[in-house]
mmCIF file of C-alpha atoms and ligand atoms in Angstrom:
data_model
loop_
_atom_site.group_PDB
_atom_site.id
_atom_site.type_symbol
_atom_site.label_atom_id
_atom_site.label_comp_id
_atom_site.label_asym_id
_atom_site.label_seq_id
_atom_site.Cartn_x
_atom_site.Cartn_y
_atom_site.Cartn_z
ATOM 1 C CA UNK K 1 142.314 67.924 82.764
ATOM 2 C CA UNK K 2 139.872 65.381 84.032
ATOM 3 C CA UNK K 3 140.552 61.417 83.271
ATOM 4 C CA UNK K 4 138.013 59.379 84.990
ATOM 5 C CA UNK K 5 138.386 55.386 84.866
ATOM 6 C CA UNK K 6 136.667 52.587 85.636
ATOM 7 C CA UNK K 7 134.568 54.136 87.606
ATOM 8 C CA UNK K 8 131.826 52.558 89.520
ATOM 9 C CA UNK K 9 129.674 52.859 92.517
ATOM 10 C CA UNK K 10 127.171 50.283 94.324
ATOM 11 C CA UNK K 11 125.073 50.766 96.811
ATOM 12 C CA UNK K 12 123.040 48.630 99.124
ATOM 13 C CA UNK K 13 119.364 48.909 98.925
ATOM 14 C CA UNK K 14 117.239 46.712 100.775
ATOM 15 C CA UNK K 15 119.557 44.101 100.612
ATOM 16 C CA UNK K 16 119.747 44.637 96.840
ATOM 17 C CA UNK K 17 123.326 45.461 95.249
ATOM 18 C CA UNK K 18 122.292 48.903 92.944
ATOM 19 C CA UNK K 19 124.978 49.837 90.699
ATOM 20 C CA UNK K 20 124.695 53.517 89.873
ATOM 21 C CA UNK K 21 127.647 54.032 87.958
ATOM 22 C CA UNK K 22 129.286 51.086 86.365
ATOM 23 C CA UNK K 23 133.364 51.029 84.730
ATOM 24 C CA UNK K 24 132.557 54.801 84.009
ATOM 25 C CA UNK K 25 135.586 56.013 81.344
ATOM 26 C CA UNK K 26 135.908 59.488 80.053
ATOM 27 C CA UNK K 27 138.299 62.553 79.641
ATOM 28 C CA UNK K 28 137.432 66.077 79.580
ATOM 29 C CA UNK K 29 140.078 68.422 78.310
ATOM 30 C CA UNK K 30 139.930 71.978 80.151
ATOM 31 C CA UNK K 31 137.940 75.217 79.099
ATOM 32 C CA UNK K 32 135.370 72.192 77.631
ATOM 33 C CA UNK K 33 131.600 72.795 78.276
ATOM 34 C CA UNK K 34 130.507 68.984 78.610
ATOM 35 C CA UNK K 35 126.801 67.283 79.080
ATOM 36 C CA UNK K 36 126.218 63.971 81.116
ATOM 37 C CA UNK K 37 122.495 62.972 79.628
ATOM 38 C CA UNK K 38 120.633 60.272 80.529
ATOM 39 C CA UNK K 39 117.074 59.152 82.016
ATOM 40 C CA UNK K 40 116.191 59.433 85.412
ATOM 41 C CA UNK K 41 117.742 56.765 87.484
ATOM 42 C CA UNK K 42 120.496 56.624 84.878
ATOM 43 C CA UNK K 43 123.329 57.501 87.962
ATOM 44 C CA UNK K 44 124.210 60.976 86.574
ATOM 45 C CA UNK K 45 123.767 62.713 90.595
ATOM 46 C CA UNK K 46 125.577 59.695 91.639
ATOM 47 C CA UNK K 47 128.632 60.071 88.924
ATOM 48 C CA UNK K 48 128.627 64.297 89.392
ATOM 49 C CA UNK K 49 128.634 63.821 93.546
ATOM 50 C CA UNK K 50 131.598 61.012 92.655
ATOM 51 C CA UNK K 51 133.189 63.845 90.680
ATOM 52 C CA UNK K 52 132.718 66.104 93.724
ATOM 53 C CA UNK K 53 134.497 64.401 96.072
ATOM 54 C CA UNK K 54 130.748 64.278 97.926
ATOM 55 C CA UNK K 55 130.770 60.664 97.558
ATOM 56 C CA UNK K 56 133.412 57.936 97.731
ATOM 57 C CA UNK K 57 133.359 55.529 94.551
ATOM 58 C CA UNK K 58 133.576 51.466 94.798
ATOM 59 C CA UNK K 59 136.501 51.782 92.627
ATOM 60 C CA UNK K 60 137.976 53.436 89.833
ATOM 61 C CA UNK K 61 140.019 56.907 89.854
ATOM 62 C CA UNK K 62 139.071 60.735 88.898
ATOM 63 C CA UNK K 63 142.278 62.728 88.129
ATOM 64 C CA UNK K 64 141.979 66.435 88.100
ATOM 65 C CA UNK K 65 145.016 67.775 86.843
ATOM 66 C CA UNK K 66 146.882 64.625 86.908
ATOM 67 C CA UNK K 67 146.050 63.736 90.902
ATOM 68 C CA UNK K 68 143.649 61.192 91.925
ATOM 69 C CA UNK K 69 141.035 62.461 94.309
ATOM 70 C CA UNK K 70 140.053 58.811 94.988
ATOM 71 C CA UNK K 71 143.265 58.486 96.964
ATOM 72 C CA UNK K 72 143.166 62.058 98.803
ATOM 73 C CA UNK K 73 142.517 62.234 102.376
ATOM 74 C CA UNK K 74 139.975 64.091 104.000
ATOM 75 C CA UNK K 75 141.706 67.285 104.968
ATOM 76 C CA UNK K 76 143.070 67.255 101.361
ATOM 77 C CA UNK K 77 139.287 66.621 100.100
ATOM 78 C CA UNK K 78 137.959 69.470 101.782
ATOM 79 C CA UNK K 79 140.488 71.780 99.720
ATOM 80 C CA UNK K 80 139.913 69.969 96.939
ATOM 81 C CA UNK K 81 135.778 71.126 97.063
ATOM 82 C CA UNK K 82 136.361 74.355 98.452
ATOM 83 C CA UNK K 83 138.716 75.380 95.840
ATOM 84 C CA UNK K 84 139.128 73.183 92.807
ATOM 85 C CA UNK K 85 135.197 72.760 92.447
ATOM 86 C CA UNK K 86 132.502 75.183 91.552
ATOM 87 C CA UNK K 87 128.597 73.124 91.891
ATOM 88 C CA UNK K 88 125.701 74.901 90.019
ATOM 89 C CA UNK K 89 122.472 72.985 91.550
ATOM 90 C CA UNK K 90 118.800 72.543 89.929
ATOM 91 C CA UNK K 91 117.831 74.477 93.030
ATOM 92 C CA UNK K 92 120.010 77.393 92.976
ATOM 93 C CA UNK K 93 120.689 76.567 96.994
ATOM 94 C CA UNK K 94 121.542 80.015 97.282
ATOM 95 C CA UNK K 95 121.042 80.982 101.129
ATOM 96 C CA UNK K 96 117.644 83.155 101.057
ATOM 97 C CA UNK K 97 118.705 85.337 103.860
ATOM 98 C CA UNK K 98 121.826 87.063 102.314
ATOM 99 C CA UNK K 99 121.986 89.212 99.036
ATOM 100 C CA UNK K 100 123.353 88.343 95.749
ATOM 101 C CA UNK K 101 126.423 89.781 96.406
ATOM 102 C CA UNK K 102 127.524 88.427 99.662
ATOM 103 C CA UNK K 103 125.916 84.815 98.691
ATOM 104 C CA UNK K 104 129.065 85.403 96.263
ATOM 105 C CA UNK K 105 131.543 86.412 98.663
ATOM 106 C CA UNK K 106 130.583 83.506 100.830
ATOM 107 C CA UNK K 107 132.479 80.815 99.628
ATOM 108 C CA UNK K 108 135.924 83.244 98.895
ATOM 109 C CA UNK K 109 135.711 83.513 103.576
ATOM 110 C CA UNK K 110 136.689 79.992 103.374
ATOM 111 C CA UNK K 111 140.377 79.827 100.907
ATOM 112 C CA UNK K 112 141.764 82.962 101.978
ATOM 113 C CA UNK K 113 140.507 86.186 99.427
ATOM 114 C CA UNK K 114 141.040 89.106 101.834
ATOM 115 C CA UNK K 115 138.491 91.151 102.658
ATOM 116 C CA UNK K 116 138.659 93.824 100.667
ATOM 117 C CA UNK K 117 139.260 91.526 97.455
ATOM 118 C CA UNK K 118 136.097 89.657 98.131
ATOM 119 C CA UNK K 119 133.477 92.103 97.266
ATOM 120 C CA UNK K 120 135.216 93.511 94.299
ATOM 121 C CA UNK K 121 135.635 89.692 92.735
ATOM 122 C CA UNK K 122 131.764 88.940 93.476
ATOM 123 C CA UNK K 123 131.288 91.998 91.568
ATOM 124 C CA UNK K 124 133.072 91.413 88.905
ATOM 125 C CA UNK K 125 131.628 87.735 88.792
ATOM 126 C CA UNK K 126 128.317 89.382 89.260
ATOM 127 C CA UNK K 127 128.671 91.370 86.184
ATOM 128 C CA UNK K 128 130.392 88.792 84.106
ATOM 129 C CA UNK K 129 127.168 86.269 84.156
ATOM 130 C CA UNK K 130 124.897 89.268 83.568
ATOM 131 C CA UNK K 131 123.246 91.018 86.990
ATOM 132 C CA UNK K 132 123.171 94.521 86.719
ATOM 133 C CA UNK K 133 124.756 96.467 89.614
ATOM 134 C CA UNK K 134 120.793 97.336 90.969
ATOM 135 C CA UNK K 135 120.425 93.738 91.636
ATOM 136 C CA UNK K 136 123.630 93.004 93.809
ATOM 137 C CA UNK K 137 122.061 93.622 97.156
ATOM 138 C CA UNK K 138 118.856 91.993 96.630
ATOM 139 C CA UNK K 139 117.865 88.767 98.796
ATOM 140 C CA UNK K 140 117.404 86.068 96.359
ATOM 141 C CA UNK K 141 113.317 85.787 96.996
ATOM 142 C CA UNK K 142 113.489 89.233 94.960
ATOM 143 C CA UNK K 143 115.371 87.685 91.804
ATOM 144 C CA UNK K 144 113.522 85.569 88.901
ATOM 145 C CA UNK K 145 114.815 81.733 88.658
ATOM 146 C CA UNK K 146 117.100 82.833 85.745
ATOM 147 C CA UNK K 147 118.491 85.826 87.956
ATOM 148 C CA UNK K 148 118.979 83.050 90.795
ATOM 149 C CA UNK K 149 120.907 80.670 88.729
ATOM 150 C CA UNK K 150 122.926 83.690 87.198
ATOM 151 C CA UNK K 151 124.218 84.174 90.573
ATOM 152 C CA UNK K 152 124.593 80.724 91.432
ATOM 153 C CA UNK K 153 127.385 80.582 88.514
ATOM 154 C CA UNK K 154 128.957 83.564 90.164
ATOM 155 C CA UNK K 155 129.166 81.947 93.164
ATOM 156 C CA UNK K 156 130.162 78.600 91.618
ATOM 157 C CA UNK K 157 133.372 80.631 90.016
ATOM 158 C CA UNK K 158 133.805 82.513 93.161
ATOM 159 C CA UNK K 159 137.524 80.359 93.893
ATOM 160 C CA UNK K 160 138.613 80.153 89.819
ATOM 161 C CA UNK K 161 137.732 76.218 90.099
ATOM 162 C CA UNK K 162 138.789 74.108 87.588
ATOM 163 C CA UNK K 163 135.688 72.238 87.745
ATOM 164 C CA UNK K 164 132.069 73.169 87.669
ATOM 165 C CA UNK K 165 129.691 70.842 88.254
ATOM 166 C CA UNK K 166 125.881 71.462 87.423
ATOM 167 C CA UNK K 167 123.300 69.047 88.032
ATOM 168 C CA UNK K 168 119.845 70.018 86.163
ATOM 169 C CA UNK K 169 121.032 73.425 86.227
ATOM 170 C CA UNK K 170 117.842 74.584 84.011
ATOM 171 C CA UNK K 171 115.188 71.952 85.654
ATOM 172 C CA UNK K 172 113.429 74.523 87.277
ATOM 173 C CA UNK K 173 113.889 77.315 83.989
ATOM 174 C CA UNK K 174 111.832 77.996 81.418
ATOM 175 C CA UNK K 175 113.427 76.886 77.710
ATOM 176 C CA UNK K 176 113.987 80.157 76.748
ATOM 177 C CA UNK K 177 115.760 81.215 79.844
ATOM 178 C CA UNK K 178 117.558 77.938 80.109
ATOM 179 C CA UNK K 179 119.008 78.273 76.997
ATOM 180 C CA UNK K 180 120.461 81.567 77.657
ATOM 181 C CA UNK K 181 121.924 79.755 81.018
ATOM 182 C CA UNK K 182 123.579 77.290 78.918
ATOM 183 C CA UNK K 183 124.953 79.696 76.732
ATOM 184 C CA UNK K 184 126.666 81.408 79.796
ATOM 185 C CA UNK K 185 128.363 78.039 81.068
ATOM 186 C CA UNK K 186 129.618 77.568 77.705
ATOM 187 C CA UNK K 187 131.075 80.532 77.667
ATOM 188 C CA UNK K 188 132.363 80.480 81.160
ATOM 189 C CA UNK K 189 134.205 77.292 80.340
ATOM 190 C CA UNK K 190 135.806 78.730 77.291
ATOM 191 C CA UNK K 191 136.957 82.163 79.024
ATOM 192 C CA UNK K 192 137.705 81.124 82.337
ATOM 193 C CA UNK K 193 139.930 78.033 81.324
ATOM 194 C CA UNK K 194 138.037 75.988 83.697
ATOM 195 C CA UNK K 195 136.351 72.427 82.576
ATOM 196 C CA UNK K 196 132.190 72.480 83.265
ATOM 197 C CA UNK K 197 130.166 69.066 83.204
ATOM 198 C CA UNK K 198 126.031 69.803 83.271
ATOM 199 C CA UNK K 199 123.459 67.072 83.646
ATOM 200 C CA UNK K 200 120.511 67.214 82.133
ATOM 201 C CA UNK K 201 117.797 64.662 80.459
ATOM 202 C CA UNK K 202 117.264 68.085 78.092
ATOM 203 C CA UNK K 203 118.308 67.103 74.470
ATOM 204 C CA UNK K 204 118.234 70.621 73.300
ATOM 205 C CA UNK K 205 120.810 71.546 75.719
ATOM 206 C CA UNK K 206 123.154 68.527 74.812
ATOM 207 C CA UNK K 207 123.367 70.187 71.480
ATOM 208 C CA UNK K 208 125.047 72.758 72.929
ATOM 209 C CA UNK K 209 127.875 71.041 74.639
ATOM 210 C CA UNK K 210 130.979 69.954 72.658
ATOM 211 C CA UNK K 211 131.231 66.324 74.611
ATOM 212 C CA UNK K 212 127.912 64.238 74.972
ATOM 213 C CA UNK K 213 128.584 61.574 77.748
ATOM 214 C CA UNK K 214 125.351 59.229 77.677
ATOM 215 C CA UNK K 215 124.524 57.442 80.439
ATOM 216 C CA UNK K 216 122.026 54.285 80.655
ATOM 217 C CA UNK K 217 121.887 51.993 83.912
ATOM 218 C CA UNK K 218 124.911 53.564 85.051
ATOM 219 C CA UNK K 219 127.235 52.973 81.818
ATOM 220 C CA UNK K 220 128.354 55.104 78.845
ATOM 221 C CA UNK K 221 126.923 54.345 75.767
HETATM 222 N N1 ADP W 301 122.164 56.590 98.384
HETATM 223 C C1 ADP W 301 121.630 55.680 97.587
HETATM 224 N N2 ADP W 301 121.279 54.451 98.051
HETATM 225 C C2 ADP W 301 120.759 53.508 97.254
HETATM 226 N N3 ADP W 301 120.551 53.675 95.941
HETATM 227 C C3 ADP W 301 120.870 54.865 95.403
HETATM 228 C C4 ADP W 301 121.427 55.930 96.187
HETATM 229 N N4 ADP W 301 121.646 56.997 95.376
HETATM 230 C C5 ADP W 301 121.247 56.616 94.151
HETATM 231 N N5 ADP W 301 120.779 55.343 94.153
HETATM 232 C C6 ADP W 301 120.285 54.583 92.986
HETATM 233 O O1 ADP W 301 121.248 54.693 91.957
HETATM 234 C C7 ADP W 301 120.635 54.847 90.694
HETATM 235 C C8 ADP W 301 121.098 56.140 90.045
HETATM 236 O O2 ADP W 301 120.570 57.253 90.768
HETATM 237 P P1 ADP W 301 120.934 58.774 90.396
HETATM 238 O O3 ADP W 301 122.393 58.911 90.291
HETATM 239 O O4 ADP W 301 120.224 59.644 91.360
HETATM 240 O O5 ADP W 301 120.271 58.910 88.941
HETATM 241 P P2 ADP W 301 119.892 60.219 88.096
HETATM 242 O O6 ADP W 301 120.551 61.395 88.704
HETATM 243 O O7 ADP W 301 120.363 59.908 86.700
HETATM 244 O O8 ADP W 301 118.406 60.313 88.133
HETATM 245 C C9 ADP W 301 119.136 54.774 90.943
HETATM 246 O O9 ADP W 301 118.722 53.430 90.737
HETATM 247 C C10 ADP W 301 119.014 55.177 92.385
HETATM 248 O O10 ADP W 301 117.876 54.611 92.964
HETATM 249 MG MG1 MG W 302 119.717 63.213 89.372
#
């Protein structure tokens, strides 16, 4: 489902050439749950924004079902994010001043989900990673980091994507709870059909995944 090749990225630094990712090579078959570990400064952002379509690489090619994304242009790109990609950030970046629910709905306003669809999909996403009905209309200062994350996924899934892309998503979560997280996206990629790459320097949450892609100085070891 997703065939990357020689992928790399540079980037200009004080004059200095910095490659992030260098002749990058992997396949991920869909409903895979899939870690990218590595150290900090190992180019794991820089390969999942590359993934994204957030960045442009130097050269190489991503195929998602069988299409380059390299080559897409930019009115193509922005479909591509809005509804072939799902990200799940360290952060949660949900926005603080709506409730769980519509933080869901907002991203189904953008492909076309009528109105009346909407709410009863971010429902149904709700309840699928595990927030209780109570919790739906709560801003997200009133949820626990878990709880945040939780609908994060949701939101994430909100399109069916056939990517998710999660970088750190347990960074800022206990063990315990980040566990259970993991659990979920391994699920999620089994149930849903959909392919889910998480970054992490976490060891214990490698074990999890069923592909370990290691990273060092921006190559796969
Ligand atoms: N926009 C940028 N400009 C210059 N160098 C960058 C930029 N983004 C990342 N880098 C460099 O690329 C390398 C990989 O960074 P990054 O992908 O953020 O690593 P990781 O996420 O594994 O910590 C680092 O050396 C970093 O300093
Ligand atoms: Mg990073």
């Amino acid at each position: 489902m997703l065939k990357v090749e020689n992928l790399s990225k540079e980037f200009q630094s004080a004059g200095q050439k910095v490659v992030a990712v260098n002749q990058v090579s992997f396949e991920v078959p869909t409903g895979v749950f899939s870690v990218i570990i590595g150290k900090s400064g190992s180019g794991k952002s820089t390969l999942l924004a590359l993934l994204g379509a957030l960045d442009k690489p130097t050269s190489g090619s991503i195929k998602v079902d069988n299409e380059d994304i390299v080559k897409m242009g930019d009115k193509k790109l922005i479909q591509y994010r809005r509804k072939k990609i799902g990200f799940v950030f360290q952060n949660y970046n949900l926005i603080p001043n709506l409730s769980a629910v519509d933080n869901v709905i907002l991203p189904m306003e953008f492909t076309g989900v009528s109105r009346s669809r909407r709410r009863e999909k971010a429902a149904k996403l709700l309840a699928q990673v595990g927030i209780t009905e109570d919790k739906f209309n709560r801003k997200p200062s009133r949820l626990s980091g878990g709880e945040q994350q939780r609908v994060a996924i949701a939101r994430a899934l909100a399109n069916q994507p056939r990517l998710v892309l999660a970088d750190e998503p347990t960074g800022n979560l206990d063990s315990a709870t980040g566990e259970v997280i993991i659990k979920l996206l391994k699920h999620l990629a089994y149930t849903k059909d959909t392919t889910i790459i998480a970054v992490t320097h976490d060891d214990g949450i490698a074990r999890e995944a069923k592909q370990i892609f290691h990273l060092q100085d921006g190559s796969l070891v």
